N, CA, C and O atoms as CSV, one atom per row, in Angstrom:
chain,resi,resn,atom,element,x,y,z
A,1,ALA,N,N,-3.991,73.026,-71.430
A,1,ALA,CA,C,-3.867,73.389,-72.825
A,1,ALA,C,C,-3.219,74.759,-72.972
A,1,ALA,O,O,-2.434,74.990,-73.892
A,2,ALA,N,N,-3.555,75.666,-72.057
A,2,ALA,CA,C,-2.983,77.013,-72.140
A,2,ALA,C,C,-1.477,76.980,-71.908
A,2,ALA,O,O,-0.724,77.665,-72.600
A,3,VAL,N,N,-1.042,76.193,-70.945
A,3,VAL,CA,C,0.398,76.106,-70.666
A,3,VAL,C,C,1.114,75.402,-71.818
A,3,VAL,O,O,2.199,75.824,-72.217
A,4,LEU,N,N,0.526,74.346,-72.351
A,4,LEU,CA,C,1.127,73.663,-73.499
A,4,LEU,C,C,1.211,74.602,-74.690
A,4,LEU,O,O,2.189,74.568,-75.436
A,5,SER,N,N,0.205,75.436,-74.876
A,5,SER,CA,C,0.231,76.425,-75.956
A,5,SER,C,C,1.373,77.423,-75.776
A,5,SER,O,O,2.016,77.821,-76.748
A,6,VAL,N,N,1.618,77.821,-74.538
A,6,VAL,CA,C,2.743,78.728,-74.267
A,6,VAL,C,C,4.059,78.057,-74.638
A,6,VAL,O,O,4.928,78.686,-75.242
A,7,PHE,N,N,4.211,76.783,-74.281
A,7,PHE,CA,C,5.440,76.061,-74.632
A,7,PHE,C,C,5.585,75.903,-76.144
A,7,PHE,O,O,6.687,76.019,-76.679
A,8,ILE,N,N,4.479,75.639,-76.830
A,8,ILE,CA,C,4.528,75.500,-78.289
A,8,ILE,C,C,4.939,76.818,-78.935
A,8,ILE,O,O,5.745,76.823,-79.866
A,9,ASN,N,N,4.399,77.927,-78.456
A,9,ASN,CA,C,4.791,79.240,-78.991
A,9,ASN,C,C,6.242,79.569,-78.664
A,9,ASN,O,O,6.955,80.123,-79.501
A,10,ALA,N,N,6.684,79.233,-77.457
A,10,ALA,CA,C,8.058,79.540,-77.047
A,10,ALA,C,C,9.084,78.746,-77.845
A,10,ALA,O,O,10.192,79.226,-78.082
A,11,THR,N,N,8.723,77.534,-78.262
A,11,THR,CA,C,9.660,76.715,-79.022
A,11,THR,C,C,9.457,76.839,-80.531
A,11,THR,O,O,10.146,76.179,-81.310
A,12,ALA,N,N,8.510,77.686,-80.940
A,12,ALA,CA,C,8.206,77.921,-82.362
A,12,ALA,C,C,7.853,76.627,-83.094
A,12,ALA,O,O,8.274,76.415,-84.231
A,13,THR,N,N,7.088,75.775,-82.442
A,13,THR,CA,C,6.634,74.522,-83.046
A,13,THR,C,C,5.487,74.823,-83.995
A,13,THR,O,O,4.534,75.509,-83.626
A,14,THR,N,N,5.579,74.308,-85.224
A,14,THR,CA,C,4.555,74.608,-86.230
A,14,THR,C,C,3.970,73.360,-86.882
A,14,THR,O,O,3.212,73.476,-87.844
A,15,THR,N,N,4.301,72.172,-86.384
A,15,THR,CA,C,3.776,70.944,-86.972
A,15,THR,C,C,3.084,70.116,-85.892
A,15,THR,O,O,3.336,70.280,-84.699
A,16,TRP,N,N,2.207,69.224,-86.347
A,16,TRP,CA,C,1.517,68.356,-85.392
A,16,TRP,C,C,2.489,67.406,-84.716
A,16,TRP,O,O,2.327,67.090,-83.537
A,17,SER,N,N,3.510,66.942,-85.456
A,17,SER,CA,C,4.466,66.002,-84.858
A,17,SER,C,C,5.341,66.692,-83.810
A,17,SER,O,O,5.687,66.092,-82.792
A,18,GLY,N,N,5.693,67.936,-84.057
A,18,GLY,CA,C,6.453,68.693,-83.066
A,18,GLY,C,C,5.640,68.943,-81.804
A,18,GLY,O,O,6.163,68.870,-80.692
A,19,GLY,N,N,4.350,69.239,-81.986
A,19,GLY,CA,C,3.467,69.439,-80.843
A,19,GLY,C,C,3.270,68.156,-80.055
A,19,GLY,O,O,3.234,68.170,-78.825
A,20,ALA,N,N,3.143,67.036,-80.779
A,20,ALA,CA,C,2.995,65.740,-80.114
A,20,ALA,C,C,4.258,65.399,-79.325
A,20,ALA,O,O,4.173,64.872,-78.215
A,21,MET,N,N,5.412,65.692,-79.885
A,21,MET,CA,C,6.665,65.426,-79.184
A,21,MET,C,C,6.777,66.286,-77.932
A,21,MET,O,O,7.239,65.813,-76.894
A,22,LEU,N,N,6.364,67.526,-78.021
A,22,LEU,CA,C,6.388,68.405,-76.856
A,22,LEU,C,C,5.419,67.906,-75.781
A,22,LEU,O,O,5.739,67.939,-74.593
A,23,GLY,N,N,4.244,67.446,-76.192
A,23,GLY,CA,C,3.300,66.849,-75.246
A,23,GLY,C,C,3.882,65.617,-74.580
A,23,GLY,O,O,3.707,65.416,-73.378
A,24,PHE,N,N,4.584,64.780,-75.363
A,24,PHE,CA,C,5.230,63.596,-74.805
A,24,PHE,C,C,6.305,63.972,-73.793
A,24,PHE,O,O,6.409,63.350,-72.735
A,25,LEU,N,N,7.094,64.977,-74.109
A,25,LEU,CA,C,8.154,65.391,-73.185
A,25,LEU,C,C,7.579,65.986,-71.899
A,25,LEU,O,O,8.133,65.785,-70.819
A,26,LEU,N,N,6.477,66.714,-72.015
A,26,LEU,CA,C,5.831,67.235,-70.813
A,26,LEU,C,C,5.235,66.109,-69.977
A,26,LEU,O,O,5.207,66.197,-68.750
A,27,TRP,N,N,4.760,65.056,-70.628
A,27,TRP,CA,C,4.272,63.895,-69.894
A,27,TRP,C,C,5.435,63.166,-69.227
A,27,TRP,O,O,5.341,62.768,-68.066
A,28,LEU,N,N,6.509,62.997,-69.950
A,28,LEU,CA,C,7.661,62.250,-69.436
A,28,LEU,C,C,8.304,62.937,-68.240
A,28,LEU,O,O,8.780,62.269,-67.322
A,29,GLY,N,N,8.321,64.236,-68.244
A,29,GLY,CA,C,8.941,64.972,-67.141
A,29,GLY,C,C,8.001,65.197,-65.979
A,29,GLY,O,O,7.909,64.351,-65.089
A,30,PRO,N,N,7.303,66.313,-65.966
A,30,PRO,CA,C,6.504,66.656,-64.783
A,30,PRO,C,C,5.295,65.752,-64.538
A,30,PRO,O,O,5.055,65.367,-63.394
A,31,ALA,N,N,4.533,65.405,-65.563
A,31,ALA,CA,C,3.301,64.643,-65.348
A,31,ALA,C,C,3.591,63.248,-64.801
A,31,ALA,O,O,2.925,62.790,-63.873
A,32,MET,N,N,4.573,62.583,-65.370
A,32,MET,CA,C,4.896,61.234,-64.901
A,32,MET,C,C,5.476,61.264,-63.494
A,32,MET,O,O,5.142,60.415,-62.668
A,33,ALA,N,N,6.325,62.214,-63.219
A,33,ALA,CA,C,6.931,62.309,-61.892
A,33,ALA,C,C,5.883,62.601,-60.814
A,33,ALA,O,O,5.917,62.003,-59.739
A,34,ILE,N,N,4.963,63.508,-61.096
A,34,ILE,CA,C,3.914,63.821,-60.130
A,34,ILE,C,C,2.996,62.619,-59.935
A,34,ILE,O,O,2.622,62.300,-58.807
A,35,GLY,N,N,2.632,61.954,-61.026
A,35,GLY,CA,C,1.772,60.771,-60.925
A,35,GLY,C,C,2.435,59.643,-60.164
A,35,GLY,O,O,1.779,58.970,-59.368
A,36,PHE,N,N,3.708,59.422,-60.388
A,36,PHE,CA,C,4.428,58.356,-59.690
A,36,PHE,C,C,4.532,58.665,-58.199
A,36,PHE,O,O,4.367,57.776,-57.364
A,37,THR,N,N,4.801,59.905,-57.872
A,37,THR,CA,C,4.876,60.305,-56.466
A,37,THR,C,C,3.522,60.128,-55.784
A,37,THR,O,O,3.456,59.654,-54.650
A,38,ALA,N,N,2.453,60.504,-56.463
A,38,ALA,CA,C,1.112,60.330,-55.903
A,38,ALA,C,C,0.797,58.854,-55.703
A,38,ALA,O,O,0.185,58.484,-54.701
A,39,TRP,N,N,1.206,58.006,-56.642
A,39,TRP,CA,C,0.962,56.568,-56.503
A,39,TRP,C,C,1.743,55.990,-55.329
A,39,TRP,O,O,1.226,55.145,-54.598
A,40,LEU,N,N,2.978,56.434,-55.141
A,40,LEU,CA,C,3.778,55.944,-54.021
A,40,LEU,C,C,3.131,56.275,-52.679
A,40,LEU,O,O,3.236,55.498,-51.729
A,41,ALA,N,N,2.470,57.412,-52.600
A,41,ALA,CA,C,1.853,57.853,-51.347
A,41,ALA,C,C,0.472,57.242,-51.136
A,41,ALA,O,O,-0.117,57.427,-50.071
A,42,SER,N,N,-0.054,56.526,-52.112
A,42,SER,CA,C,-1.393,55.951,-51.991
A,42,SER,C,C,-1.293,54.443,-51.759
A,42,SER,O,O,-0.214,53.855,-51.827
A,43,ASP,N,N,-2.442,53.841,-51.485
A,43,ASP,CA,C,-2.509,52.386,-51.292
A,43,ASP,C,C,-3.140,51.686,-52.488
A,43,ASP,O,O,-3.744,50.624,-52.340
A,44,ARG,N,N,-3.005,52.266,-53.650
A,44,ARG,CA,C,-3.630,51.689,-54.837
A,44,ARG,C,C,-2.691,50.705,-55.523
A,44,ARG,O,O,-1.473,50.781,-55.361
A,45,VAL,N,N,-3.259,49.789,-56.283
A,45,VAL,CA,C,-2.470,48.811,-57.021
A,45,VAL,C,C,-1.798,49.483,-58.222
A,45,VAL,O,O,-2.206,50.566,-58.643
A,46,ILE,N,N,-0.786,48.845,-58.759
A,46,ILE,CA,C,-0.010,49.417,-59.865
A,46,ILE,C,C,-0.869,49.595,-61.123
A,46,ILE,O,O,-0.595,50.483,-61.930
A,47,GLY,N,N,-1.897,48.769,-61.301
A,47,GLY,CA,C,-2.761,48.888,-62.476
A,47,GLY,C,C,-3.469,50.230,-62.561
A,47,GLY,O,O,-3.650,50.775,-63.650
A,48,VAL,N,N,-3.866,50.760,-61.419
A,48,VAL,CA,C,-4.513,52.079,-61.397
A,48,VAL,C,C,-3.516,53.151,-61.825
A,48,VAL,O,O,-3.868,54.066,-62.570
A,49,PHE,N,N,-2.291,53.042,-61.362
A,49,PHE,CA,C,-1.255,53.995,-61.765
A,49,PHE,C,C,-1.021,53.922,-63.266
A,49,PHE,O,O,-0.892,54.956,-63.921
A,50,ILE,N,N,-0.965,52.732,-63.813
A,50,ILE,CA,C,-0.718,52.572,-65.252
A,50,ILE,C,C,-1.870,53.163,-66.069
A,50,ILE,O,O,-1.636,53.780,-67.108
A,51,LEU,N,N,-3.106,52.980,-65.609
A,51,LEU,CA,C,-4.251,53.586,-66.302
A,51,LEU,C,C,-4.169,55.108,-66.288
A,51,LEU,O,O,-4.361,55.748,-67.321
A,52,ASP,N,N,-3.890,55.685,-65.139
A,52,ASP,CA,C,-3.735,57.142,-65.042
A,52,ASP,C,C,-2.583,57.621,-65.903
A,52,ASP,O,O,-2.686,58.646,-66.577
A,53,TRP,N,N,-1.507,56.893,-65.883
A,53,TRP,CA,C,-0.300,57.206,-66.636
A,53,TRP,C,C,-0.591,57.227,-68.137
A,53,TRP,O,O,-0.201,58.156,-68.844
A,54,ALA,N,N,-1.288,56.179,-68.615
A,54,ALA,CA,C,-1.606,56.082,-70.043
A,54,ALA,C,C,-2.586,57.178,-70.469
A,54,ALA,O,O,-2.445,57.756,-71.546
A,55,TYR,N,N,-3.565,57.456,-69.630
A,55,TYR,CA,C,-4.536,58.506,-69.931
A,55,TYR,C,C,-3.831,59.850,-70.098
A,55,TYR,O,O,-4.101,60.579,-71.052
A,56,GLN,N,N,-2.940,60.174,-69.184
A,56,GLN,CA,C,-2.225,61.442,-69.273
A,56,GLN,C,C,-1.339,61.487,-70.508
A,56,GLN,O,O,-1.228,62.532,-71.150
A,57,LEU,N,N,-0.712,60.379,-70.848
A,57,LEU,CA,C,0.113,60.321,-72.058
A,57,LEU,C,C,-0.732,60.631,-73.292
A,57,LEU,O,O,-0.352,61.459,-74.119
A,58,VAL,N,N,-1.871,59.965,-73.409
A,58,VAL,CA,C,-2.722,60.140,-74.591
A,58,VAL,C,C,-3.217,61.579,-74.708
A,58,VAL,O,O,-3.134,62.178,-75.781
A,59,PHE,N,N,-3.736,62.142,-73.606
A,59,PHE,CA,C,-4.295,63.483,-73.751
A,59,PHE,C,C,-3.226,64.537,-73.939
A,59,PHE,O,O,-3.484,65.522,-74.631
A,60,LEU,N,N,-2.042,64.395,-73.369
A,60,LEU,CA,C,-0.987,65.390,-73.597
A,60,LEU,C,C,-0.450,65.323,-75.025
A,60,LEU,O,O,-0.205,66.360,-75.641
A,61,VAL,N,N,-0.264,64.112,-75.558
A,61,VAL,CA,C,0.240,63.970,-76.929
A,61,VAL,C,C,-0.803,64.478,-77.927
A,61,VAL,O,O,-0.463,65.184,-78.876
A,62,MET,N,N,-2.075,64.117,-77.712
A,62,MET,CA,C,-3.125,64.586,-78.627
A,62,MET,C,C,-3.291,66.103,-78.556
A,62,MET,O,O,-3.446,66.763,-79.583
A,63,MET,N,N,-3.258,66.647,-77.351
A,63,MET,CA,C,-3.392,68.096,-77.201
A,63,MET,C,C,-2.215,68.804,-77.872
A,63,MET,O,O,-2.403,69.824,-78.536
A,64,GLY,N,N,-1.011,68.275,-77.705
A,64,GLY,CA,C,0.163,68.859,-78.352
A,64,GLY,C,C,0.063,68.803,-79.864
A,64,GLY,O,O,0.421,69.761,-80.549
A,65,ALA,N,N,-0.428,67.671,-80.395
A,65,ALA,CA,C,-0.565,67.530,-81.839
A,65,ALA,C,C,-1.594,68.517,-82.398
A,65,ALA,O,O,-1.365,69.128,-83.442
A,66,ILE,N,N,-2.709,68.670,-81.713
A,66,ILE,CA,C,-3.745,69.606,-82.168
A,66,ILE,C,C,-3.243,71.037,-82.124
A,66,ILE,O,O,-3.408,71.791,-83.082
A,67,LEU,N,N,-2.626,71.410,-81.003
A,67,LEU,CA,C,-2.133,72.789,-80.877
A,67,LEU,C,C,-0.978,73.068,-81.837
A,67,LEU,O,O,-0.877,74.169,-82.380
A,68,GLY,N,N,-0.105,72.078,-82.051
A,68,GLY,CA,C,0.993,72.265,-82.999
A,68,GLY,C,C,0.514,72.432,-84.416
A,68,GLY,O,O,1.044,73.257,-85.161
A,69,ALA,N,N,-0.493,71.653,-84.804
A,69,ALA,CA,C,-1.039,71.757,-86.165
A,69,ALA,C,C,-1.850,73.029,-86.343
A,69,ALA,O,O,-1.892,73.588,-87.439
A,70,TRP,N,N,-2.484,73.486,-85.297
A,70,TRP,CA,C,-3.335,74.664,-85.342
A,70,TRP,C,C,-2.517,75.919,-85.586
A,70,TRP,O,O,-2.965,76.837,-86.273
A,71,ARG,N,N,-1.337,75.956,-85.032
A,71,ARG,CA,C,-0.483,77.143,-85.177
A,71,ARG,C,C,-0.059,77.200,-86.590
A,71,ARG,O,O,0.672,78.111,-86.979
């Protein structure tokens, strides 16, 4: 949340939708890439990766929306 807040301040985001979009972009870039790499190195089924992937998407978008609206 602290790092997302820094990004929201740096981009001068002042709306919940802007914060949600920033959360989505952070999920799409680093979070998804790290999660996919971790899944490739593990012996888990794809369903576990999709659950982790969706969870990270939801919490990053919601956190971005809350922080964007709060500012």
